[in-house]
Amino acid sequence: MIKESYISMWNKLSNDAIKVRVARPSFLSASKELLYDYKGGRISWPEFENIFRKEILSNPKALAELKRLKELSKEKDVYLICYEKNYPCHRFILIDLIKELK
């Protein structure tokens, strides 16, 4: 199953789980420019989400990794882990993208 958590919980998650750090500089994170625009208040969360989805879906490496994680999640718990403790965080968008994959 695809799950999410934040970095300070890393060692508290099951040893059997697959833990994937999606925080920068991961290729599953937002571009530096996009992150700065959101954190700086220049764009809203819905705008961030729209642009981030385009970034990920146009990145063959990221898309392949999402597909791989989807397959792994059929057998094990897969945690996407970032620094943000709660929503909003791009890991929630990644989870949605994984669920949308066919």
GROMACS .gro file of C-alpha atoms in nm, residues 30-99:
model
   70
   30ALA     CA    1   0.938   1.999  -0.705
   31SER     CA    2   1.186   2.208  -0.898
   32LYS     CA    3   1.369   2.465  -0.689
   33GLU     CA    4   1.189   2.747  -0.873
   34LEU     CA    5   0.846   2.597  -0.814
   35LEU     CA    6   0.915   2.536  -0.448
   36TYR     CA    7   1.043   2.892  -0.401
   37ASP     CA    8   0.739   3.036  -0.579
   38TYR     CA    9   0.505   2.846  -0.347
   39LYS     CA   10   0.702   2.907  -0.027
   40GLY     CA   11   0.735   3.275  -0.123
   41GLY     CA   12   0.359   3.313  -0.166
   42ARG     CA   13   0.381   3.390  -0.540
   43ILE     CA   14   0.157   3.096  -0.630
   44SER     CA   15  -0.126   2.917  -0.449
   45TRP     CA   16  -0.132   2.548  -0.356
   46PRO     CA   17  -0.366   2.464  -0.649
   47GLU     CA   18  -0.123   2.639  -0.885
   48PHE     CA   19   0.168   2.452  -0.728
   49GLU     CA   20  -0.015   2.123  -0.771
   50ASN     CA   21  -0.093   2.188  -1.136
   51ILE     CA   22   0.266   2.282  -1.222
   52PHE     CA   23   0.414   2.001  -1.010
   53ARG     CA   24   0.197   1.741  -1.182
   54LYS     CA   25   0.325   1.865  -1.519
   55GLU     CA   26   0.685   1.853  -1.396
   56ILE     CA   27   0.652   1.494  -1.279
   57LEU     CA   28   0.449   1.364  -1.572
   58SER     CA   29   0.695   1.513  -1.821
   59ASN     CA   30   0.992   1.353  -1.646
   60PRO     CA   31   1.045   0.997  -1.775
   61LYS     CA   32   1.266   0.904  -1.479
   62ALA     CA   33   1.006   1.024  -1.227
   63LEU     CA   34   0.722   0.854  -1.411
   64ALA     CA   35   0.912   0.525  -1.423
   65GLU     CA   36   0.979   0.550  -1.050
   66LEU     CA   37   0.611   0.612  -0.974
   67LYS     CA   38   0.522   0.302  -1.175
   68ARG     CA   39   0.786   0.100  -0.993
   69LEU     CA   40   0.654   0.218  -0.655
   70LYS     CA   41   0.300   0.129  -0.755
   71GLU     CA   42   0.411  -0.226  -0.832
   72LEU     CA   43   0.609  -0.255  -0.507
   73SER     CA   44   0.310  -0.130  -0.310
   74LYS     CA   45   0.113  -0.436  -0.417
   75GLU     CA   46   0.338  -0.650  -0.196
   76LYS     CA   47   0.473  -0.412   0.071
   77ASP     CA   48   0.399  -0.083   0.240
   78VAL     CA   49   0.572   0.197   0.052
   79TYR     CA   50   0.615   0.525   0.239
   80LEU     CA   51   0.678   0.853   0.062
   81ILE     CA   52   0.870   1.065   0.310
   82CYS     CA   53   0.934   1.440   0.313
   83TYR     CA   54   1.009   1.717   0.563
   84GLU     CA   55   0.658   1.860   0.593
   85LYS     CA   56   0.470   1.702   0.881
   86ASN     CA   57   0.122   1.762   0.740
   87TYR     CA   58  -0.066   1.855   0.424
   88PRO     CA   59   0.008   2.046   0.205
   89CYS     CA   60   0.312   1.857   0.083
   90HIS     CA   61   0.399   1.733  -0.263
   91ARG     CA   62   0.407   1.372  -0.138
   92PHE     CA   63   0.027   1.379  -0.130
   93ILE     CA   64   0.026   1.476  -0.498
   94LEU     CA   65   0.269   1.191  -0.570
   95ILE     CA   66   0.037   0.947  -0.396
   96ASP     CA   67  -0.252   1.069  -0.609
   97LEU     CA   68  -0.041   1.035  -0.923
   98ILE     CA   69   0.054   0.678  -0.829
   99LYS     CA   70  -0.311   0.590  -0.770
   0.00000   0.00000   0.00000
